[in-house]
CSV table of C-alpha atoms in Angstrom, one decimal:
chain,number,residue,atom,x,y,z
O,838,MET,CA,36.5,-2.1,17.4
O,839,ARG,CA,37.1,-2.5,13.7
O,840,HIS,CA,33.5,-1.6,12.9
O,841,PHE,CA,33.9,1.7,14.8
O,842,LEU,CA,37.2,2.5,13.2
O,843,ASN,CA,35.6,2.0,9.8
O,844,ARG,CA,33.0,4.5,10.7
O,845,ARG,CA,35.6,6.9,11.9
O,846,ARG,CA,37.6,6.5,8.7
O,847,LEU,CA,34.5,7.3,6.7
O,848,LEU,CA,34.2,10.6,8.5
O,849,GLN,CA,37.7,11.5,7.4
O,850,VAL,CA,37.1,11.1,3.7
O,851,SER,CA,35.4,13.8,1.6
O,852,CYS,CA,31.6,14.1,1.7
O,853,ALA,CA,31.5,13.8,-2.0
O,854,SER,CA,33.3,10.5,-1.9
O,855,VAL,CA,30.9,9.1,0.7
O,856,ALA,CA,27.9,10.2,-1.2
O,857,GLY,CA,29.3,8.8,-4.4
O,858,LEU,CA,29.8,5.4,-2.8
O,859,ALA,CA,26.3,5.4,-1.2
O,860,ILE,CA,24.1,6.4,-4.1
O,861,PRO,CA,23.6,4.6,-7.4
O,862,SER,CA,23.3,6.7,-10.6
O,863,ILE,CA,19.8,8.1,-10.7
O,864,ALA,CA,18.1,10.1,-13.4
O,865,GLN,CA,17.0,13.6,-12.6
O,866,SER,CA,13.3,14.4,-12.1
O,867,ALA,CA,11.4,16.7,-14.3
O,868,SER,CA,10.4,19.9,-12.5
O,869,LYS,CA,6.7,20.5,-11.9
O,870,ILE,CA,4.8,23.1,-10.0
O,871,ALA,CA,4.2,21.9,-6.5
O,872,ALA,CA,0.8,22.3,-4.9
O,873,ALA,CA,2.1,20.9,-1.6
O,874,LYS,CA,5.3,21.7,0.2
O,875,HIS,CA,5.0,19.1,3.0
O,876,VAL,CA,3.4,15.7,3.6
O,877,ILE,CA,2.3,14.2,7.0
O,878,TYR,CA,1.6,10.5,6.6
O,879,LEU,CA,-0.3,9.2,9.6
O,880,HIS,CA,0.2,5.4,9.1
O,881,GLN,CA,-2.5,3.4,10.8
O,882,PHE,CA,-0.6,0.1,11.4
O,883,GLY,CA,-2.8,-3.0,11.5
O,884,GLY,CA,-5.4,-1.8,9.1
O,885,PRO,CA,-8.4,0.3,10.2
O,886,SER,CA,-12.0,-0.9,9.5
O,887,SER,CA,-14.0,1.2,7.1
O,888,HIS,CA,-17.2,-0.2,8.6
O,889,GLU,CA,-16.4,1.5,11.9
O,890,ALA,CA,-15.0,4.7,10.6
O,891,PHE,CA,-15.5,6.3,7.1
O,892,ASP,CA,-17.6,3.9,5.0
O,893,MET,CA,-20.3,2.5,7.3
O,894,LYS,CA,-23.1,0.2,6.1
O,895,PRO,CA,-26.1,0.9,8.4
O,896,ASP,CA,-28.5,-0.9,6.1
O,897,ALA,CA,-26.4,-4.1,5.9
O,898,PRO,CA,-27.2,-7.2,8.1
O,899,GLU,CA,-26.0,-7.0,11.7
O,900,GLU,CA,-23.0,-9.2,11.1
O,901,ILE,CA,-21.8,-6.7,8.5
O,902,ARG,CA,-22.8,-3.3,9.9
O,903,GLY,CA,-21.4,-3.8,13.4
O,904,SER,CA,-22.7,-2.1,16.6
O,905,PHE,CA,-21.8,1.6,15.9
O,906,LYS,CA,-24.1,4.0,14.2
O,907,PRO,CA,-23.2,6.7,11.5
O,908,ILE,CA,-23.7,10.4,12.1
O,909,ALA,CA,-23.9,13.2,9.6
O,910,SER,CA,-20.8,15.3,9.0
O,911,ARG,CA,-20.4,18.9,7.9
O,912,VAL,CA,-20.5,17.5,4.3
O,913,PRO,CA,-23.9,16.4,3.0
O,914,GLY,CA,-23.7,12.6,2.2
O,915,MET,CA,-20.5,12.1,4.0
O,916,GLN,CA,-21.3,10.1,7.2
O,917,VAL,CA,-18.8,9.0,9.7
O,918,CYS,CA,-18.9,6.8,12.8
O,919,GLU,CA,-20.7,8.2,15.9
O,920,LEU,CA,-17.4,8.0,17.8
O,921,LEU,CA,-15.9,10.6,15.4
O,922,PRO,CA,-17.9,13.7,16.1
O,923,ASP,CA,-14.9,16.1,16.0
O,924,VAL,CA,-13.8,14.6,12.6
O,925,ALA,CA,-17.4,15.1,11.4
O,926,LYS,CA,-16.9,18.8,12.1
O,927,ILE,CA,-13.8,19.1,9.9
O,928,ALA,CA,-15.0,16.9,7.1
O,929,HIS,CA,-15.1,19.9,4.7
O,930,HIS,CA,-11.3,19.6,4.7
O,931,LEU,CA,-11.3,15.9,3.9
O,932,THR,CA,-11.3,13.7,0.8
O,933,VAL,CA,-12.4,10.2,1.7
O,934,ILE,CA,-11.3,7.5,-0.7
O,935,ARG,CA,-13.6,4.5,-0.5
O,936,CYS,CA,-12.1,2.3,-3.2
O,937,MET,CA,-8.6,1.5,-2.0
O,938,GLN,CA,-7.6,-2.0,-3.1
O,939,HIS,CA,-4.7,-4.5,-3.5
O,940,ARG,CA,-4.0,-8.2,-3.0
O,941,MET,CA,-1.6,-8.4,0.0
O,942,LYS,CA,-3.1,-10.1,3.0
O,943,ASN,CA,-0.1,-10.1,5.4
O,944,HIS,CA,1.0,-7.2,7.5
O,945,ASN,CA,4.6,-7.0,6.5
O,946,SER,CA,3.9,-7.3,2.7
O,947,ALA,CA,0.9,-5.0,2.8
O,948,THR,CA,2.6,-2.4,5.0
O,949,TYR,CA,5.7,-2.4,2.7
O,950,TYR,CA,3.3,-1.7,-0.2
O,951,SER,CA,1.6,1.1,1.7
O,952,LEU,CA,5.0,2.8,2.6
O,953,THR,CA,6.6,2.5,-0.8
O,954,GLY,CA,3.8,2.2,-3.4
O,955,PHE,CA,5.4,-1.0,-4.8
O,956,PRO,CA,3.9,-4.4,-4.3
O,957,PRO,CA,6.3,-6.9,-2.8
O,958,PRO,CA,7.5,-9.9,-4.7
O,959,VAL,CA,5.6,-12.3,-2.4
O,960,ASP,CA,2.7,-11.9,0.0
O,961,ASP,CA,4.3,-13.5,3.0
O,962,ILE,CA,4.4,-12.7,6.7
O,963,ARG,CA,8.1,-13.6,6.5
O,964,LEU,CA,8.9,-10.9,4.0
O,965,ARG,CA,12.4,-9.6,5.0
O,966,ASP,CA,14.0,-6.2,4.5
O,967,THR,CA,16.6,-6.2,1.7
O,968,LEU,CA,18.2,-3.7,-0.6
O,969,GLU,CA,16.3,-5.2,-3.5
O,970,LEU,CA,13.1,-3.8,-2.1
O,971,PHE,CA,12.0,-0.2,-2.8
O,972,PRO,CA,12.5,3.0,-0.7
O,973,ALA,CA,10.0,4.8,1.4
O,974,PHE,CA,8.0,7.7,-0.1
O,975,GLY,CA,10.0,10.2,2.1
O,976,SER,CA,13.3,8.8,0.9
O,977,VAL,CA,12.3,9.3,-2.7
O,978,VAL,CA,11.3,12.9,-1.9
O,979,ASP,CA,14.7,13.4,-0.2
O,980,ARG,CA,16.4,12.3,-3.4
O,981,PHE,CA,14.5,14.4,-5.9
O,982,ALA,CA,13.1,17.3,-3.9
O,983,PRO,CA,15.0,17.7,-0.7
O,984,ALA,CA,14.3,20.2,2.0
O,985,SER,CA,16.6,23.3,2.2
O,986,ASN,CA,18.3,25.3,4.9
O,987,GLY,CA,19.8,22.4,6.7
O,988,MET,CA,16.5,20.8,7.5
O,989,PRO,CA,16.0,17.0,7.2
O,990,THR,CA,13.6,16.1,4.3
O,991,PHE,CA,12.3,12.9,5.9
O,992,VAL,CA,11.5,12.3,9.5
O,993,SER,CA,9.8,9.2,10.9
O,994,PHE,CA,8.8,8.3,14.5
O,995,PRO,CA,8.1,7.0,17.1
O,996,TYR,CA,8.2,3.3,16.4
O,997,THR,CA,9.8,0.7,14.2
O,998,LEU,CA,7.0,-1.2,12.5
O,999,ARG,CA,7.2,-5.0,12.7
O,1000,ASP,CA,5.1,-8.1,12.5
O,1001,GLY,CA,7.7,-10.5,13.9
O,1002,SER,CA,10.5,-9.3,11.7
O,1003,VAL,CA,11.0,-5.6,10.9
O,1004,THR,CA,8.6,-4.5,8.1
O,1005,PRO,CA,10.4,-3.4,4.9
O,1006,GLY,CA,9.8,0.0,3.4
O,1007,GLN,CA,10.8,2.3,6.3
O,1008,HIS,CA,14.1,3.6,4.9
O,1009,ALA,CA,15.9,4.5,1.7
O,1010,SER,CA,16.9,1.0,0.6
O,1011,PHE,CA,19.0,1.1,-2.6
O,1012,LEU,CA,18.9,4.9,-2.8
O,1013,GLY,CA,21.6,5.0,-0.2
O,1014,LYS,CA,21.6,5.6,3.6
O,1015,SER,CA,22.1,9.3,3.1
O,1016,HIS,CA,18.3,9.4,2.1
O,1017,ASN,CA,17.2,7.5,5.2
O,1018,PRO,CA,14.8,9.3,7.5
O,1019,PHE,CA,15.8,11.0,10.6
O,1020,PHE,CA,14.3,8.3,12.8
O,1021,PHE,CA,13.8,8.1,16.5
O,1022,THR,CA,11.7,6.2,19.1
O,1023,ASN,CA,11.7,8.7,21.9
O,1024,ASP,CA,8.2,9.2,23.2
O,1025,PRO,CA,7.0,12.8,22.5
O,1026,ASN,CA,4.4,12.3,25.3
O,1027,SER,CA,7.1,11.6,27.9
O,1028,ALA,CA,8.0,14.4,30.4
O,1029,GLU,CA,11.7,13.6,29.6
O,1030,PHE,CA,11.3,13.8,25.8
O,1031,ARG,CA,14.4,15.1,24.2
O,1032,LEU,CA,16.9,14.0,21.5
O,1033,PRO,CA,20.3,13.7,23.0
O,1034,GLU,CA,21.9,13.4,19.6
O,1035,LEU,CA,20.8,17.0,19.0
O,1036,THR,CA,22.4,18.3,22.2
O,1037,LEU,CA,25.9,19.4,21.9
O,1038,PRO,CA,28.4,19.0,24.8
O,1039,ASP,CA,29.0,22.3,26.7
O,1040,SER,CA,32.6,22.4,25.5
O,1041,ILE,CA,31.6,22.1,21.8
O,1042,SER,CA,30.5,25.3,20.0
O,1043,LEU,CA,28.9,25.4,16.6
O,1044,GLU,CA,32.0,27.0,15.3
O,1045,ARG,CA,34.1,24.0,16.5
O,1046,LEU,CA,31.7,21.6,14.7
O,1047,ASN,CA,32.8,23.1,11.4
O,1048,ASN,CA,36.2,21.6,12.0
O,1049,ARG,CA,36.0,18.0,10.8
O,1050,LYS,CA,38.8,16.7,12.9
O,1051,GLN,CA,37.2,18.1,16.1
O,1052,LEU,CA,34.0,16.4,15.1
O,1053,VAL,CA,35.8,13.1,14.7
O,1054,ASP,CA,37.5,13.6,18.1
O,1055,MET,CA,34.1,14.3,19.7
O,1056,ILE,CA,32.7,11.1,18.3
O,1057,ASP,CA,35.7,9.2,19.5
O,1058,ARG,CA,35.0,10.4,23.0
O,1059,GLN,CA,31.3,9.5,22.7
O,1060,THR,CA,31.3,5.9,21.4
O,1061,ASN,CA,27.9,5.2,22.9
O,1062,LEU,CA,26.4,8.1,21.0
O,1063,MET,CA,27.9,6.7,17.8
O,1064,GLU,CA,26.3,3.3,18.3
O,1065,GLN,CA,22.9,4.4,19.7
O,1066,THR,CA,21.6,7.4,17.9
O,1067,ALA,CA,20.2,7.9,14.5
O,1068,ILE,CA,22.0,11.2,13.7
O,1069,ALA,CA,25.4,9.7,14.6
O,1070,ARG,CA,24.8,6.6,12.5
O,1071,GLY,CA,23.9,9.0,9.6
O,1072,LEU,CA,27.3,10.8,9.9
O,1073,ASP,CA,28.9,7.9,8.1
O,1074,GLU,CA,26.8,8.6,5.0
O,1075,SER,CA,26.3,12.3,5.0
O,1076,PHE,CA,28.6,14.5,7.0
O,1077,HIS,CA,27.2,17.8,5.8
O,1078,LYS,CA,23.6,16.7,6.3
O,1079,ALA,CA,24.3,15.7,9.9
O,1080,LEU,CA,26.3,18.9,10.6
O,1081,SER,CA,23.5,21.0,9.2
O,1082,MET,CA,21.0,19.5,11.5
O,1083,LEU,CA,23.2,19.9,14.5
O,1084,SER,CA,23.7,23.5,13.7
O,1085,THR,CA,20.1,24.4,12.7
O,1086,ASN,CA,18.3,26.0,15.6
O,1087,LYS,CA,14.9,25.7,14.0
O,1088,PHE,CA,15.2,22.0,13.9
O,1089,ARG,CA,16.4,21.6,17.4
O,1090,GLN,CA,13.7,24.0,18.7
O,1091,ALA,CA,11.0,22.0,16.9
O,1092,PHE,CA,11.5,19.2,19.5
O,1093,ASP,CA,10.7,21.5,22.4
O,1094,LEU,CA,7.1,20.6,22.9
O,1095,ASN,CA,7.1,22.6,26.1
O,1096,ALA,CA,7.1,25.7,23.9
O,1097,GLU,CA,3.4,24.8,23.1
O,1098,SER,CA,0.6,26.0,25.4
O,1099,LYS,CA,-1.0,23.4,27.7
O,1100,LYS,CA,-4.2,24.1,25.7
O,1101,THR,CA,-2.6,23.1,22.4
O,1102,ARG,CA,-1.0,20.0,23.9
O,1103,ASP,CA,-4.3,18.9,25.5
O,1104,ARG,CA,-6.1,19.6,22.2
O,1105,TYR,CA,-3.9,16.9,20.4
O,1106,GLY,CA,-4.3,14.5,23.3
O,1107,ARG,CA,-1.7,13.5,25.9
O,1108,THR,CA,-0.9,10.3,24.2
O,1109,THR,CA,2.2,9.2,22.2
O,1110,TYR,CA,0.2,9.5,19.0
O,1111,GLY,CA,-1.3,12.9,19.9
O,1112,GLN,CA,2.0,14.5,20.8
O,1113,SER,CA,3.7,12.8,17.8
O,1114,CYS,CA,1.1,14.6,15.5
O,1115,LEU,CA,1.8,17.9,17.3
O,1116,LEU,CA,5.5,17.3,16.8
O,1117,ALA,CA,4.8,16.6,13.1
O,1118,ARG,CA,3.1,20.0,12.8
O,1119,ARG,CA,6.1,21.7,14.5
O,1120,LEU,CA,8.6,19.9,12.2
O,1121,ILE,CA,6.9,21.0,9.0
O,1122,GLU,CA,6.7,24.6,10.4
O,1123,ALA,CA,10.5,24.3,10.9
O,1124,GLY,CA,10.9,23.2,7.3
O,1125,ALA,CA,11.0,19.4,7.2
O,1126,LYS,CA,9.2,18.0,4.2
O,1127,PHE,CA,7.9,14.5,4.7
O,1128,ILE,CA,6.9,13.2,8.1
O,1129,ASN,CA,5.8,9.6,8.9
O,1130,VAL,CA,4.0,9.2,12.2
O,1131,TYR,CA,3.3,5.6,13.1
O,1132,LEU,CA,0.3,5.0,15.3
O,1133,SER,CA,1.7,1.9,16.8
O,1134,SER,CA,4.6,-0.5,16.8
O,1135,SER,CA,2.3,-3.5,17.2
O,1136,ILE,CA,-0.4,-4.8,15.0
O,1137,GLY,CA,-3.1,-5.4,17.6
O,1138,GLY,CA,-4.2,-5.7,21.2
O,1139,THR,CA,-5.7,-3.3,23.7
O,1140,ARG,CA,-3.5,-0.2,23.2
O,1141,ASN,CA,-1.9,-1.0,19.9
O,1142,GLY,CA,-2.8,-0.9,16.2
O,1143,TRP,CA,-5.9,-1.6,14.2
O,1144,ASP,CA,-5.5,-5.4,13.8
O,1145,GLN,CA,-8.6,-6.2,15.7
O,1146,HIS,CA,-9.6,-9.8,15.0
O,1147,GLY,CA,-10.9,-10.3,18.5
O,1148,PHE,CA,-7.8,-11.2,20.5
O,1149,ARG,CA,-7.8,-13.7,23.3
O,1150,GLY,CA,-11.5,-13.7,23.5
O,1151,GLN,CA,-11.8,-9.9,23.7
O,1152,PRO,CA,-14.1,-8.5,21.0
O,1153,ALA,CA,-12.9,-5.6,18.8
O,1154,ASP,CA,-15.6,-3.2,19.8
O,1155,PRO,CA,-14.3,-2.2,23.3
O,1156,VAL,CA,-10.8,-1.5,21.8
O,1157,LEU,CA,-12.4,0.6,19.0
O,1158,LYS,CA,-14.7,2.4,21.4
O,1159,GLU,CA,-12.2,3.1,24.2
O,1160,TRP,CA,-9.0,3.7,22.3
O,1161,LEU,CA,-8.7,3.6,18.5
O,1162,LEU,CA,-11.7,5.7,17.5
O,1163,PRO,CA,-11.4,8.3,20.3
O,1164,ILE,CA,-7.7,8.8,19.6
O,1165,THR,CA,-8.5,9.2,15.9
O,1166,ASN,CA,-11.4,11.6,16.7
O,1167,GLN,CA,-9.3,13.8,18.9
O,1168,THR,CA,-5.9,13.8,17.1
O,1169,LEU,CA,-6.9,13.8,13.5
O,1170,SER,CA,-9.3,16.6,14.0
O,1171,ALA,CA,-6.8,18.6,16.0
O,1172,LEU,CA,-4.1,18.3,13.5
O,1173,ILE,CA,-6.3,19.3,10.5
O,1174,SER,CA,-7.8,22.2,12.4
O,1175,ASP,CA,-4.5,23.4,13.7
O,1176,LEU,CA,-2.9,23.3,10.3
O,1177,HIS,CA,-5.8,25.2,8.8
O,1178,GLU,CA,-5.8,27.8,11.6
O,1179,ARG,CA,-2.1,28.4,11.1
O,1180,GLY,CA,-2.4,28.7,7.3
O,1181,LEU,CA,-0.4,25.5,6.8
O,1182,LEU,CA,-3.1,23.2,5.5
O,1183,LYS,CA,-3.1,24.6,1.9
O,1184,ASP,CA,0.6,23.6,1.6
O,1185,THR,CA,0.5,20.4,3.7
O,1186,LEU,CA,-0.9,17.2,2.4
O,1187,VAL,CA,-2.1,14.9,5.2
O,1188,LEU,CA,-2.6,11.2,4.5
O,1189,TRP,CA,-4.4,8.9,6.9
O,1190,MET,CA,-4.1,5.3,5.7
O,1191,GLY,CA,-3.3,1.8,6.9
O,1192,GLU,CA,-1.9,-1.2,5.0
O,1193,PHE,CA,-5.4,-2.6,4.3
O,1194,GLY,CA,-8.9,-2.7,5.7
O,1195,ARG,CA,-11.0,-5.2,7.6
O,1196,SER,CA,-13.4,-7.9,6.4
O,1197,PRO,CA,-17.1,-7.1,5.8
O,1198,LYS,CA,-18.3,-9.9,7.9
O,1199,ILE,CA,-17.6,-9.9,11.7
O,1200,ASN,CA,-15.8,-13.2,12.6
O,1201,PRO,CA,-16.8,-15.6,15.4
O,1202,ALA,CA,-14.3,-13.8,17.8
O,1203,ALA,CA,-16.3,-10.6,17.4
O,1204,GLY,CA,-13.6,-8.9,15.3
O,1205,ARG,CA,-12.8,-8.4,11.6
O,1206,ASP,CA,-10.1,-10.0,9.6
O,1207,HIS,CA,-7.6,-8.7,7.0
O,1208,TRP,CA,-9.3,-7.3,3.9
O,1209,PRO,CA,-7.2,-5.6,1.1
O,1210,GLN,CA,-9.9,-6.0,-1.5
O,1211,CYS,CA,-11.7,-2.7,-0.4
O,1212,TYR,CA,-10.7,-0.2,2.2
O,1213,THR,CA,-10.6,3.5,3.0
O,1214,ALA,CA,-7.9,6.2,3.0
O,1215,VAL,CA,-8.3,9.9,3.9
O,1216,MET,CA,-6.5,12.9,2.5
O,1217,ALA,CA,-6.6,16.6,3.3
O,1218,GLY,CA,-4.8,19.8,2.3
O,1219,GLY,CA,-1.8,20.2,-0.1
O,1220,GLY,CA,-4.1,20.9,-3.1
O,1221,ILE,CA,-6.4,18.0,-2.4
O,1222,LYS,CA,-10.2,18.6,-2.6
O,1223,GLY,CA,-12.1,19.2,0.6
O,1224,GLY,CA,-15.5,17.8,1.4
O,1225,HIS,CA,-15.1,15.1,-1.3
O,1226,ILE,CA,-15.8,11.4,-1.5
O,1227,TYR,CA,-13.9,9.5,-4.2
O,1228,GLY,CA,-15.1,6.0,-5.2
O,1229,ALA,CA,-17.7,3.8,-3.6
O,1230,SER,CA,-18.0,0.3,-2.3
O,1231,ASP,CA,-20.7,-2.3,-2.6
O,1232,LYS,CA,-23.6,-2.6,-0.2
O,1233,ILE,CA,-21.5,-4.6,2.3
O,1234,GLY,CA,-18.2,-2.9,1.8
O,1235,ALA,CA,-16.5,-5.9,0.2
O,1236,TYR,CA,-15.4,-4.6,-3.2
O,1237,PRO,CA,-15.3,-1.2,-5.0
O,1238,THR,CA,-18.1,-0.4,-7.4
O,1239,VAL,CA,-16.9,3.0,-8.4
O,1240,GLY,CA,-13.3,4.2,-8.9
O,1241,GLN,CA,-10.0,2.5,-8.2
O,1242,ALA,CA,-7.2,3.5,-6.0
O,1243,ARG,CA,-4.1,1.4,-5.2
O,1244,PRO,CA,-1.0,2.3,-3.1
O,1245,GLU,CA,0.9,3.1,-6.2
O,1246,ASP,CA,-1.8,5.6,-7.3
O,1247,ILE,CA,-1.5,7.2,-3.8
O,1248,SER,CA,2.3,7.5,-4.4
O,1249,ALA,CA,1.9,9.0,-7.8
O,1250,THR,CA,-0.6,11.5,-6.5
O,1251,ILE,CA,1.7,12.5,-3.6
O,1252,TYR,CA,4.7,13.0,-5.8
O,1253,HIS,CA,2.6,15.0,-8.3
O,1254,GLN,CA,1.4,17.3,-5.6
O,1255,LEU,CA,5.0,17.8,-4.4
O,1256,GLY,CA,6.0,18.8,-7.9
O,1257,ILE,CA,7.9,15.5,-8.7
O,1258,ASP,CA,7.0,13.8,-11.9
O,1259,PRO,CA,5.9,10.2,-11.0
O,1260,GLU,CA,7.6,8.9,-14.1
O,1261,THR,CA,11.0,10.1,-12.8
O,1262,GLU,CA,13.4,7.3,-12.9
O,1263,MET,CA,15.6,6.0,-10.1
O,1264,ARG,CA,18.0,3.1,-10.4
O,1265,ASP,CA,17.6,0.0,-8.3
O,1266,SER,CA,20.2,-2.2,-6.7
O,1267,LEU,CA,21.0,-3.8,-10.1
O,1268,ASN,CA,21.3,-0.4,-11.8
O,1269,ARG,CA,18.0,-0.8,-13.7
O,1270,PRO,CA,16.0,2.3,-14.4
O,1271,ILE,CA,12.7,2.2,-12.5
O,1272,PRO,CA,10.0,4.9,-12.3
O,1273,ILE,CA,9.5,6.2,-8.8
O,1274,SER,CA,5.8,5.3,-9.1
O,1275,ARG,CA,4.0,2.8,-11.3
O,1276,GLY,CA,0.7,4.2,-10.5
O,1277,ASN,CA,-1.6,6.9,-11.9
O,1278,VAL,CA,-2.2,10.3,-10.5
O,1279,ILE,CA,-5.8,10.3,-9.1
O,1280,ASN,CA,-6.9,13.5,-10.8
O,1281,GLU,CA,-10.4,13.4,-9.2
O,1282,LEU,CA,-8.7,14.1,-5.8
O,1283,ILE,CA,-7.0,17.3,-6.9
O,1284,ALA,CA,-8.6,20.7,-6.3
């Protein structure tokens, strides 16, 4: 009971006081011209294999090249897997980065790195989430270039990433809870998809919400809502932000996927991932700025992420052939095409990337193991070149031979495209000034 009363008391203090308690002193960012207004980060949990997607090696030995064949794309010299024919058709919108690299070989440490742009202090599967670790990309954007008009800056869904313990890097960390994402795990592919925290009781009008005492009374009557929903948890930290979301019709309406035609919903795919990507498009149309869509909550298995070592005697190929590559083919191509057709791609940077890649050599279980030494990421839109390949790997895809791109370089490039100077300083949990990115902008990617 004391915990709830503390929450209630926080609602009764001024918003300025709450914000002051939550957020350390942070230097202001230098203003830059933004080429992108939005980012959609399609995080491929588990680590996709370049050899079966965007950097195939058809001339390598069989134990390297695998069983799938490359096909030509719309861009001369840019081949993709035969199971990605629709992606091949929209390759003129894509930049394929073939020289991603780092040193983290465990999912929790590598995923934290991919979500924040900062390497963890240790490469350990037991890496735990603490306020000493760095904030997610979207939380940094929320701090330095927030969305306007009552929209949330940062939205993430529909899973909590974990490999045993919860993976760090999914929230605002030392920036303060007011910069956490609007996060939910409701399945957008469910017929019952809705967000109850965005549904007001019939007896509460938007006008009444403007009375703080009435809001506190409402929360007192809805204790379960306080404990179970992301928006209610956020009320402790940012009263005005939560109130704005509750009272913004555009944000609430974005979650009504039934407003889309059956043709559009089918185009994205009637899967959790497909409908999540459709929701991401609707959210950026409504004005949200940074969207994280997680492919899976699990690292591997039949209908989970890309961690395809060859589980329980089942080789990786059937999972790739029947699930991972078809869903990528349908949904990635639908999202890019839909954004382009609606005139949104020029302002929306799409990033398709996992925490690392897969080993060049197929293992005895007919899968591929963790390989951060060389892997692939894909970008599109938001001022990024289309029909472009950056970097190259060696003849078996083991190490980069041309170019270098690390997660911190990706973060620097994203911030730059959003008009945020990557050298902008934030202050960590010990009040030390830290740049928001320690990487370099990859100028070769920029149109």
